[in-house]
Amino acid sequence: MLELFAQSETAQFGQFLLLGLVLGSLYALIALGYTMVYGIIELINFAHGDLFMLGSFLALQLSAWWLRYVVGDANSAGAVIGLLFVMLLVTPLACAALNVATDRVIYKPLRSSPKLTVIVSAIGVSFIFMNVGLFWMGATPVKFPDLIPDTNLTPDTGVVVTWKDVMVIGVTIPAMIALTLFVKFTSLGKAMRATAQNPTAAQLMGINVDRVIAVTFAIGGALAGVASVVYGLYIKAVEYQMGFQNGLYAFTAAVLGGIGNIPGAVLGGLVIGVVGELGKAYVGAKWSEALIFGILILVLLFRPTGLLGARIREKV
Amino acid sequence: MTSLRSWVPALFALLAIYPFLPFAEANRGEQFTILFIYAILALGLNVVIGYTGLLHLGIAAFFGIGAYTVGILTVPFFPFQQSFLVAAIAATLLAAFVGVVTTAPILRLRGDYLALVTLGFGLITLYAIRNLDAITEGTKGLNPIEAGPIPGVAEDVDLSSLKVNSEWGVRWYKYPYLYFLALGTLGMVMVFLRNLERSRLGRAWIALREDELAASCMGLNPARLKLSAIAIGAGLAGLAGAFYAMALRTTGNPQGYDFTLSMIMVCCVILGGLGNRPGVLLGVFLLMGFDRIATNMLDNLIQEQIGTGGSNYLKVSGWKLSIFGMVLILMMRFRPAGLLPEKRVACELSEGVGERGEETVNTKPGTG
């Protein structure tokens, strides 16, 4: 990051913008899990951030096992690519399974209960996940293996773009496109939209609502898993409390965009990432968090249902 | 319900004679004082969540405002040097005022959006406390907060001489009067809230919680009712914060006013029984008592019995989060209206009035 000092102001701005976009797309991935679950069962899933944290711990564990049992030489390109492949395959699957299991065991019996009851259960799940993380990796931050090179891909422009940035964008954008296509064009996606609009009517039309909810939790969990691997590779350190902070940002992103709305979550994530990073650079690092929530409140004051949220009509 | 009403005065009487009992310890007494303070905070939150049904996730902010108001008005660092009484009143009024001012513009937000904005407000307050170190001394906290003149006590009395000096009781060396002051205030808050519940205002809140539309059709003004609930809830939280700073004799680390506190308070209120004062009291004593007192006791016990050698797996405090989580999950599964359910809330829960169903039509993922 030393090169930063040699950069022109525009280039510096570009650099912060890039960092904001990269972090923002990570928040967006997590936010999608919040927003989809909310869209279907109106649950603010407070445990989602901690699921993300457990995902990154699993990825870290996988890399340790990979180096110990599978390959001896940690530096060979084949070993690194193999590990990336394993992490990006196993972690999302595990997170999806855990999310579905949590729903089955804990939220499903509460389907007909009021919202507050389910939210408190979700807070309970979040506490348990955090405790698991605490036992798993301890209370202090743990280094994540630095697998992606930091080479500057654009030496002439003044803005440093590394393989890491490319990786984040290269993973998150396709994931979002795939999700959008899935929700828009598959019959299961159609069933999801129908369930979100009106669960009772959807059930009467022959949609298996329980299955749709399970799929929603699976997709949300898988996206959190992808985000957790990418986050670990990008930030290079993980700790048991990171689910709280990032989950909060992601949830904020989901609400900012209009909760229940998929493009809204992506937009919200990007806005929060960019605002946070530009705030850090130009307002002061310690005020950037306050700035994020300040902007959230301002946006909600003028658009009470978020940036892309549908106008809500009070029903009698 | 009558049996519930009778154990609360008994509990207060028991707590009032506790410092005179032979086994009373100064340490435990101070921990109890903190519990009373959190109970006041939770009762304030209960006015907002339990009576009017607004999910407020930033109650810790008002707690912090109260604590820092007392800090600013009493520490030697600032020129004000007020007594605790003046500072506590100022803390209560300021917290209530901030509550009204910050909530008024967002009342038109619905349900979860409102919850998130209150959460954001709580966090912004926390960041402001942490970052404005010229005023708040940042993470060091404002100190020392000394007990100023107490009403009814001559000004030159050395406060440390006011200890409980019973024949058999252990001597308390730190401000045992704060124990009685907090306990007495908690008792007064309980009585005040009971009267409030039965007043015109309290009944209007319940009507609003059950059906906002119907209530407004009957001529109630929802915005004004919600603001009055916030004012009272935030004021009580500010009062609790004032006591907290006083009990710690510092405003402490800003971490003490973070989102976790707000969330745990919500859990206390719901666990004990939403809208039910004795229930809220029980919820605080159980959850905060477990957090602050029981884990340490159990840890020491285990340490004595088997000698854990610092392993977290063998300590209750290592499992604290899991125990918390399990309690919340099991309670919500098997007793969603809380340990001591309020009758009306229990009915509303079992019928699912209002909460679910009415908003399900509105959200459309994937089509924005």
XYZ file of C-alpha atoms in Angstrom:
684
model
C 0.000 0.000 0.000
C 3.073 2.228 0.058
C 2.551 3.092 -3.591
C -0.545 4.968 -2.521
C 1.503 7.944 -1.457
C 2.933 8.329 -4.915
C -0.444 8.342 -6.572
C -2.294 11.313 -7.934
C -5.486 12.339 -6.216
C -7.707 10.870 -8.889
C -5.827 7.623 -8.767
C -6.164 7.565 -4.990
C -9.873 8.123 -5.304
C -10.006 5.281 -7.809
C -8.124 3.077 -5.388
C -10.550 3.737 -2.539
C -13.466 3.301 -4.881
C -12.114 -0.063 -5.993
C -11.625 -1.214 -2.408
C -15.133 -0.051 -1.593
C -16.594 -1.920 -4.538
C -14.699 -5.081 -3.636
C -15.789 -5.009 0.003
C -19.244 -3.942 -1.087
C -19.651 -6.968 -3.327
C -18.707 -9.151 -0.362
C -21.348 -7.450 1.786
C -23.767 -7.921 -1.079
C -23.163 -11.689 -1.128
C -23.950 -11.921 2.581
C -26.854 -9.491 2.233
C -28.462 -11.777 -0.359
C -28.815 -14.443 2.324
C -30.550 -11.989 4.642
C -32.802 -10.576 2.027
C -33.955 -13.882 0.528
C -34.803 -15.378 3.896
C -36.593 -12.197 4.865
C -38.493 -12.161 1.611
C -39.841 -15.641 2.243
C -40.472 -15.884 5.982
C -39.982 -12.289 7.216
C -37.206 -13.307 9.561
C -34.256 -11.028 10.311
C -31.820 -13.899 10.513
C -29.360 -12.596 13.094
C -27.401 -15.847 12.853
C -26.511 -15.313 9.203
C -23.364 -13.287 9.931
C -22.147 -15.980 12.281
C -22.801 -18.623 9.659
C -20.477 -16.606 7.443
C -17.882 -16.619 10.221
C -18.133 -20.403 10.629
C -17.734 -20.747 6.862
C -14.446 -18.888 6.899
C -13.255 -21.007 9.819
C -14.099 -24.122 7.841
C -12.172 -22.789 4.853
C -9.194 -22.136 7.110
C -9.463 -25.637 8.548
C -9.644 -27.089 5.047
C -6.493 -25.286 4.003
C -4.674 -26.606 7.058
C -5.804 -30.174 6.290
C -4.994 -29.764 2.618
C -1.427 -28.744 3.387
C -0.971 -31.480 5.959
C -2.575 -34.472 4.273
C -2.846 -33.821 0.553
C 0.112 -31.825 -0.708
C 3.554 -31.416 0.734
C 4.609 -28.392 -1.271
C 2.454 -25.405 -0.411
C 3.872 -23.184 -3.125
C 3.088 -25.143 -6.251
C 0.396 -23.578 -8.395
C -1.438 -26.885 -8.687
C -1.714 -27.241 -4.939
C -3.064 -23.713 -4.560
C -5.626 -24.095 -7.329
C -6.691 -27.455 -5.942
C -7.142 -25.946 -2.502
C -9.140 -23.011 -3.863
C -11.352 -25.435 -5.700
C -11.904 -27.547 -2.589
C -12.623 -24.509 -0.424
C -15.057 -23.012 -2.892
C -16.836 -26.341 -3.213
C -16.934 -27.638 0.357
C -17.521 -24.423 2.310
C -20.690 -23.295 0.489
C -22.096 -26.821 0.688
C -21.406 -27.044 4.401
C -22.856 -23.582 5.059
C -25.945 -24.417 3.032
C -26.409 -27.663 4.963
C -25.963 -25.923 8.297
C -28.397 -23.168 7.359
C -31.035 -25.647 6.215
C -30.551 -27.755 9.334
C -30.910 -24.690 11.558
C -34.119 -23.775 9.822
C -35.466 -27.310 10.099
C -34.685 -27.711 13.768
C -35.194 -24.227 15.139
C -37.190 -21.903 12.899
C -39.582 -24.358 11.320
C -41.540 -25.172 14.498
C -42.040 -21.417 14.911
C -43.511 -20.769 11.455
C -46.850 -19.604 12.795
C -45.369 -17.676 15.721
C -45.040 -13.898 15.695
C -41.904 -12.357 14.244
C -40.352 -11.372 17.546
C -40.317 -14.987 18.747
C -38.374 -16.131 15.702
C -35.971 -13.188 15.879
C -35.115 -14.041 19.479
C -34.484 -17.649 18.432
C -32.196 -16.371 15.683
C -30.281 -14.337 18.264
C -29.962 -17.557 20.272
C -28.580 -19.415 17.248
C -26.156 -16.562 16.676
C -24.844 -16.901 20.252
C -24.348 -20.650 19.805
C -22.524 -20.214 16.488
C -20.256 -17.636 18.090
C -19.484 -20.023 20.909
C -18.602 -22.742 18.414
C -16.313 -20.298 16.615
C -14.717 -19.309 19.906
C -13.876 -22.912 20.731
C -12.790 -23.662 17.193
C -10.213 -20.931 16.558
C -9.906 -19.122 19.879
C -10.568 -15.522 20.785
C -7.786 -13.859 18.806
C -7.665 -13.220 15.041
C -6.154 -16.086 13.034
C -4.125 -15.666 9.872
C -5.732 -16.962 6.720
C -3.287 -18.409 4.127
C -2.241 -15.866 1.511
C -2.988 -17.888 -1.599
C -3.661 -15.209 -4.191
C -0.708 -13.111 -5.408
C -0.678 -9.360 -4.859
C 0.864 -8.510 -8.251
C -0.279 -5.235 -9.721
C -2.145 -6.020 -12.932
C -2.461 -2.416 -14.082
C 0.911 -0.795 -13.495
C 0.317 2.102 -15.903
C -2.942 3.495 -14.558
C -1.860 4.418 -11.040
C -4.648 2.332 -9.532
C -3.393 -0.941 -8.105
C -5.580 -3.831 -9.193
C -4.400 -7.177 -7.868
C -5.430 -10.763 -8.507
C -7.280 -10.560 -5.228
C -9.578 -7.825 -6.531
C -10.107 -9.801 -9.702
C -10.946 -12.885 -7.656
C -13.573 -11.106 -5.545
C -15.271 -9.563 -8.548
C -14.848 -12.782 -10.527
C -16.601 -14.822 -7.870
C -19.270 -12.437 -6.649
C -20.624 -11.114 -9.948
C -21.220 -14.586 -11.494
C -22.808 -15.746 -8.225
C -25.236 -12.840 -8.306
C -26.039 -13.323 -11.977
C -26.631 -17.029 -11.415
C -28.942 -16.261 -8.506
C -30.919 -13.689 -10.471
C -31.308 -16.094 -13.383
C -32.343 -18.856 -11.004
C -35.021 -16.767 -9.322
C -36.293 -15.330 -12.586
C -36.303 -18.293 -14.920
C -36.479 -21.614 -13.092
C -39.718 -23.067 -11.821
C -38.264 -23.273 -8.319
C -37.407 -19.586 -8.534
C -40.932 -18.865 -9.611
C -42.182 -20.862 -6.652
C -39.947 -18.784 -4.403
C -41.372 -15.555 -5.717
C -44.888 -16.877 -5.292
C -44.191 -17.979 -1.715
C -42.713 -14.595 -0.911
C -45.820 -12.858 -2.205
C -48.311 -14.996 -0.374
C -47.389 -18.275 1.324
C -50.966 -19.432 1.782
C -51.982 -18.824 -1.792
C -48.755 -20.426 -3.004
C -49.512 -23.523 -0.966
C -53.046 -23.659 -2.343
C -51.597 -23.561 -5.838
C -49.686 -26.745 -5.083
C -46.303 -25.258 -4.220
C -44.422 -27.170 -1.563
C -43.754 -24.186 0.666
C -41.502 -26.080 3.079
C -39.276 -27.157 0.224
C -39.121 -23.618 -1.138
C -38.109 -22.301 2.273
C -35.431 -24.992 2.597
C -34.051 -24.071 -0.838
C -33.996 -20.415 0.163
C -32.009 -21.178 3.288
C -29.679 -23.415 1.248
C -28.981 -20.711 -1.324
C -28.521 -18.047 1.338
C -26.139 -20.311 3.244
C -24.187 -21.212 0.125
C -23.735 -17.543 -0.776
C -22.523 -16.844 2.769
C -20.095 -19.757 2.316
C -18.756 -18.329 -0.942
C -18.440 -14.917 0.705
C -16.600 -16.399 3.671
C -13.942 -18.058 1.485
C -13.471 -14.939 -0.622
C -13.353 -12.762 2.507
C -10.689 -14.946 4.109
C -8.559 -14.889 0.955
C -8.948 -11.134 0.584
C -8.594 -9.911 4.181
C -6.169 -12.724 5.157
C -7.358 -12.835 8.779
C -10.450 -14.246 10.432
C -11.825 -14.113 13.962
C -14.907 -15.322 15.758
C -16.488 -11.880 16.071
C -16.206 -10.982 12.391
C -19.654 -12.416 11.725
C -21.209 -9.743 13.878
C -19.635 -6.738 12.176
C -19.950 -8.028 8.623
C -23.393 -9.432 9.267
C -24.498 -6.046 10.534
C -23.177 -4.328 7.413
C -24.778 -6.921 5.193
C -28.090 -6.629 6.973
C -27.851 -2.862 6.667
C -27.168 -3.339 2.971
C -30.253 -5.500 2.614
C -32.445 -2.913 4.322
C -30.861 -0.028 2.442
C -31.694 -1.670 -0.852
C -35.180 -2.632 0.275
C -35.355 -5.830 2.258
C -36.672 -8.804 0.317
C -35.379 -7.359 -2.939
C -32.439 -9.130 -4.630
C -31.025 -6.336 -6.841
C -31.633 -4.039 -3.879
C -29.338 -6.105 -1.655
C -26.564 -5.941 -4.253
C -26.977 -2.197 -4.683
C -27.108 -1.708 -0.906
C -23.937 -3.750 -0.424
C -22.044 -1.739 -3.020
C -23.263 1.571 -1.583
C -22.195 0.557 1.915
C -18.806 -0.691 0.767
C -18.084 2.490 -1.190
C -19.431 4.845 1.486
C -17.434 3.016 4.153
C -14.149 3.152 2.255
C -14.511 6.718 0.968
C -15.570 7.721 4.483
C -12.464 6.080 5.900
C -10.301 7.933 3.402
C -11.853 11.380 3.459
C -13.741 11.711 6.757
C -11.595 9.637 9.077
C -11.385 5.935 9.774
C -13.151 6.107 13.107
C -16.179 7.875 11.692
C -16.798 5.628 8.702
C -19.087 3.261 10.631
C -21.158 6.146 11.951
C -21.311 7.504 8.397
C -22.695 4.211 7.069
C -25.531 4.141 9.562
C -26.118 7.859 9.160
C -26.618 7.364 5.440
C -28.892 4.421 6.092
C -31.105 6.539 8.337
C -31.150 9.397 5.835
C -32.120 7.084 2.984
C -34.888 5.493 5.026
C -36.212 8.918 6.016
C -36.810 9.779 2.388
C -37.478 6.296 1.049
C -39.007 4.385 3.950
C -38.837 1.032 2.170
C -35.254 1.277 0.950
C -33.745 2.251 -2.377
C -35.469 -0.373 -4.506
C -38.148 -1.544 -2.100
C -41.725 -1.760 -3.255
C -44.114 0.819 -1.891
C -46.123 -0.770 0.876
C -49.809 -0.226 1.162
C -51.344 -0.549 4.608
C -53.841 -3.365 4.506
C -57.039 -3.217 6.458
C -51.975 -13.308 38.472
C -52.603 -12.468 42.121
C -49.955 -14.916 43.245
C -47.467 -13.154 40.983
C -48.301 -9.790 42.404
C -47.522 -10.961 45.908
C -44.012 -12.288 45.380
C -42.651 -9.012 44.056
C -43.026 -7.074 47.331
C -41.657 -10.104 49.159
C -38.624 -10.112 46.864
C -38.047 -6.419 47.460
C -38.324 -6.898 51.215
C -35.821 -9.738 51.047
C -33.400 -7.670 48.991
C -33.806 -4.772 51.414
C -32.686 -6.826 54.401
C -30.022 -8.702 52.447
C -27.113 -6.375 53.407
C -27.819 -7.058 57.070
C -27.642 -10.805 56.715
C -24.568 -12.600 58.045
C -23.479 -13.990 54.709
C -23.806 -10.710 52.811
C -20.637 -9.786 50.956
C -19.653 -6.383 49.664
C -18.790 -7.872 46.314
C -22.130 -9.598 45.897
C -23.933 -6.495 47.089
C -22.296 -4.455 44.349
C -23.225 -7.059 41.766
C -26.821 -6.915 42.956
C -26.738 -3.141 42.595
C -25.772 -3.580 38.937
C -28.659 -6.028 38.512
C -31.128 -3.478 39.902
C -29.770 -0.940 37.448
C -30.198 -3.298 34.502
C -33.700 -4.050 35.769
C -34.571 -0.343 35.517
C -33.155 -0.343 31.980
C -35.185 -3.402 31.016
C -38.359 -1.930 32.503
C -37.776 1.155 30.372
C -37.354 -1.008 27.280
C -40.487 -2.897 28.259
C -42.477 0.329 28.019
C -41.382 0.639 24.390
C -41.506 -3.000 23.256
C -43.954 -4.502 25.691
C -46.582 -1.791 25.958
C -46.561 -0.240 22.495
C -44.967 -3.025 20.467
C -42.200 -0.929 18.874
C -39.133 -3.121 18.396
C -36.368 -0.833 19.637
C -32.866 -2.232 19.160
C -30.899 0.746 20.459
C -31.908 1.123 24.082
C -28.246 0.975 25.127
C -27.780 4.399 23.536
C -30.053 6.012 26.115
C -28.272 4.074 28.837
C -25.016 5.544 27.558
C -26.457 9.051 27.295
C -27.565 8.812 30.915
C -24.187 7.561 32.081
C -22.242 10.219 30.204
C -24.557 13.009 31.318
C -23.803 12.075 34.904
C -20.134 11.821 34.034
C -20.001 15.248 32.435
C -21.997 16.893 35.195
C -20.029 15.436 38.096
C -16.374 14.670 37.263
C -13.694 17.198 38.262
C -12.577 17.369 34.603
C -15.601 19.540 33.795
C -16.603 22.751 35.541
C -20.158 21.692 36.428
C -19.673 19.683 39.632
C -23.317 18.973 40.214
C -24.694 16.587 42.805
C -25.779 13.115 41.757
C -29.416 14.021 42.243
C -29.236 16.910 39.789
C -27.153 14.855 37.381
C -29.542 11.904 37.489
C -32.540 14.147 36.791
C -30.668 15.786 33.940
C -29.699 12.358 32.579
C -33.306 11.180 32.657
C -34.649 14.291 30.957
C -31.908 14.413 28.341
C -32.341 10.734 27.437
C -36.099 11.216 27.153
C -35.578 14.290 24.983
C -33.112 12.513 22.692
C -35.522 9.599 22.489
C -38.347 11.807 21.289
C -36.196 13.837 18.901
C -34.623 10.792 17.253
C -37.815 8.775 17.045
C -40.211 11.445 15.819
C -38.887 11.557 12.244
C -38.823 7.768 11.847
C -42.268 6.897 13.162
C -43.623 6.503 9.666
C -41.233 3.629 9.070
C -42.796 0.252 9.551
C -41.824 -2.811 11.524
C -38.355 -4.009 10.720
C -37.214 -0.795 9.058
C -37.913 1.016 12.308
C -36.008 -1.663 14.215
C -32.996 -1.214 11.966
C -32.999 2.560 12.295
C -33.075 2.295 16.082
C -30.193 -0.159 15.809
C -28.315 2.332 13.626
C -29.050 5.127 16.070
C -27.685 2.995 18.908
C -24.495 2.321 16.983
C -24.021 5.963 15.972
C -24.372 6.982 19.611
C -21.814 4.350 20.585
C -19.356 5.552 17.912
C -19.901 9.151 18.989
C -19.158 8.229 22.599
C -16.054 6.348 21.566
C -14.733 8.948 19.130
C -15.471 12.265 20.809
C -12.608 11.740 23.200
C -12.300 15.443 23.916
C -15.581 15.157 25.822
C -15.946 11.496 26.702
C -12.282 10.555 27.164
C -12.836 7.757 24.630
C -12.148 4.264 25.874
C -10.744 5.492 29.184
C -14.130 6.714 30.316
C -14.961 9.687 32.496
C -13.836 9.260 36.071
C -13.816 9.514 38.965
C -17.545 9.943 39.384
C -17.878 10.625 43.072
C -21.103 10.594 44.989
C -22.080 14.171 45.434
C -24.232 15.383 48.308
C -27.144 13.049 48.895
C -30.523 14.522 49.688
C -31.064 14.490 53.417
C -27.404 14.054 54.263
C -25.303 17.005 55.357
C -22.837 18.030 52.700
C -19.667 17.483 54.693
C -20.465 13.906 55.652
C -17.806 11.523 54.459
C -19.753 9.150 52.266
C -17.535 6.215 52.954
C -18.648 6.399 56.568
C -22.168 5.535 55.460
C -21.497 1.834 55.472
C -23.823 -0.816 56.683
C -22.481 -1.659 60.065
C -24.455 -4.557 61.328
C -23.207 -6.791 64.083
C -22.947 -9.926 62.027
C -23.062 -8.604 58.501
C -19.870 -8.217 56.575
C -18.854 -4.585 56.410
C -19.310 -3.060 53.011
C -16.564 -0.750 52.146
C -17.981 0.867 49.017
C -21.110 2.960 49.000
C -23.663 0.464 50.271
C -26.136 3.315 50.195
C -26.103 3.017 46.432
C -27.511 -0.484 46.879
C -30.488 0.908 48.748
C -30.789 3.882 46.441
C -30.899 1.617 43.359
C -33.254 -0.834 45.037
C -35.544 1.965 46.184
C -35.548 3.546 42.744
C -36.320 0.192 41.152
C -39.244 -0.213 43.545
C -40.525 3.253 42.715
C -40.191 2.560 38.995
C -42.218 -0.628 39.460
C -44.989 1.251 41.251
C -44.875 4.104 38.754
C -45.206 1.682 35.840
C -48.037 -0.201 37.515
C -49.978 3.013 37.881
C -49.073 3.994 34.358
C -50.343 0.682 32.999
C -53.718 1.321 34.562
C -53.899 4.938 33.481
C -55.574 6.246 30.365
C -52.170 6.440 28.662
C -51.252 2.860 29.520
C -54.550 1.501 28.252
C -54.137 3.520 25.066
C -50.693 1.934 24.516
C -52.147 -1.548 24.837
C -54.872 -0.662 22.354
C -52.224 0.603 19.975
C -50.171 -2.585 20.350
C -53.134 -4.805 19.656
C -54.400 -2.980 16.605
C -52.954 0.324 15.525
C -55.537 0.961 12.862
C -58.490 0.256 15.125
C -56.954 2.355 17.889
C -56.498 5.341 15.602
C -60.047 4.914 14.334
C -61.197 5.211 17.939
C -59.567 8.612 18.133
C -56.171 7.738 19.586
C -53.177 9.507 18.129
C -50.609 6.762 17.383
C -47.668 9.104 16.809
C -48.182 10.942 20.081
C -48.686 7.682 21.998
C -45.544 6.130 20.560
C -43.511 9.227 21.350
C -44.748 9.275 24.923
C -43.761 5.628 25.291
C -40.311 6.372 23.871
C -39.948 9.363 26.178
C -40.737 7.305 29.261
C -38.732 4.276 28.135
C -35.695 6.324 27.143
C -35.977 8.385 30.317
C -35.891 5.259 32.458
C -32.932 3.985 30.432
C -31.176 7.310 31.055
C -31.892 7.030 34.761
C -30.463 3.505 34.748
C -27.391 4.818 32.939
C -26.954 7.498 35.592
C -26.962 4.841 38.295
C -24.620 2.672 36.264
C -21.978 5.405 36.004
C -22.457 6.066 39.684
C -22.076 2.410 40.661
C -18.955 1.953 38.548
C -17.674 5.405 39.567
C -16.660 5.806 35.939
C -18.487 5.747 32.649
C -16.235 2.825 31.845
C -15.423 1.470 28.441
C -17.915 2.580 25.744
C -18.245 -1.145 25.001
C -20.652 -1.225 27.935
C -23.249 0.582 25.828
C -23.014 -1.431 22.628
C -25.474 -3.355 20.513
C -24.957 -6.515 22.541
C -26.429 -4.791 25.582
C -29.468 -3.661 23.593
C -29.951 -7.173 22.294
C -29.549 -8.836 25.686
C -32.064 -6.392 27.133
C -34.557 -7.342 24.417
C -33.912 -10.967 25.318
C -34.440 -10.250 29.042
C -37.764 -8.568 28.338
C -39.011 -11.320 26.054
C -37.679 -14.142 28.197
C -39.324 -12.802 31.322
C -42.647 -11.956 29.743
C -43.245 -9.149 27.296
C -45.311 -6.393 28.878
C -45.283 -7.942 32.339
C -43.277 -6.009 34.947
C -42.565 -8.883 37.375
C -41.668 -11.020 34.376
C -39.194 -8.451 33.089
C -37.660 -8.278 36.555
C -37.301 -12.045 36.573
C -35.841 -12.045 33.057
C -33.147 -9.548 34.053
C -32.313 -11.333 37.283
C -32.000 -14.655 35.467
C -30.097 -13.605 32.339
C -27.935 -10.814 33.776
C -27.596 -12.676 37.063
C -26.317 -15.675 35.148
C -24.017 -13.494 33.081
C -22.585 -11.406 35.900
C -22.780 -13.590 38.978
C -23.604 -17.236 38.425
C -20.937 -17.993 35.801
C -18.158 -16.733 38.044
C -19.519 -18.624 41.018
C -19.793 -21.826 39.030
C -16.334 -21.326 37.545
C -14.837 -20.959 40.994
C -16.741 -23.991 42.194
C -15.507 -26.115 39.297
C -12.003 -24.785 39.782
C -12.062 -25.851 43.416
C -13.518 -29.261 42.707
C -11.497 -30.469 39.735
C -8.929 -27.764 38.966
C -9.445 -26.872 35.330
C -6.064 -25.320 34.703
C -7.518 -22.534 32.582
C -9.161 -24.758 29.981
C -12.196 -23.006 28.573
C -13.963 -26.287 27.867
C -14.227 -26.937 31.566
C -15.469 -23.497 32.508
C -19.053 -22.367 32.526
C -17.936 -18.995 31.188
C -16.528 -20.767 28.128
C -20.003 -22.097 27.389
C -21.807 -18.926 28.391
C -22.815 -17.932 24.868
C -24.114 -21.420 24.116
C -26.106 -21.559 27.322
C -27.585 -18.143 26.546
C -28.443 -19.284 23.049
C -29.994 -22.567 24.143
C -32.115 -20.825 26.768
C -33.434 -18.340 24.227
C -34.180 -21.026 21.639
C -35.883 -23.392 24.058
C -37.911 -20.618 25.634
C -39.144 -19.378 22.292
C -40.022 -22.929 21.305
C -41.896 -23.944 24.423
C -42.895 -20.743 26.219
C -42.947 -17.937 23.656
C -44.874 -15.550 25.890
C -42.085 -15.668 28.484
C -41.627 -17.148 31.924
C -44.386 -15.013 33.414
C -46.633 -14.293 30.473
C -48.771 -11.225 30.462
C -52.300 -12.456 29.844
C -53.113 -10.175 26.966
C -49.755 -10.702 25.270
C -50.187 -14.455 25.591
C -53.576 -14.197 23.915
C -52.168 -12.003 21.170
C -49.344 -14.473 20.614
C -51.540 -17.512 20.405
C -53.898 -15.796 18.019
C -51.032 -14.311 16.064
C -52.805 -10.973 16.030
C -51.312 -8.303 13.877
C -47.742 -9.510 13.712
C -47.802 -11.986 10.879
C -49.898 -12.187 7.830
C -50.691 -8.547 7.386
C -47.394 -7.754 5.723
C -46.708 -10.934 3.831
C -48.096 -9.677 0.576
C -45.722 -6.825 0.129
C -42.239 -8.147 -0.487
C -41.251 -9.366 -3.888
C -37.717 -10.670 -4.297
C -36.359 -10.785 -7.778
C -38.761 -8.390 -9.376
C -37.433 -4.995 -8.240
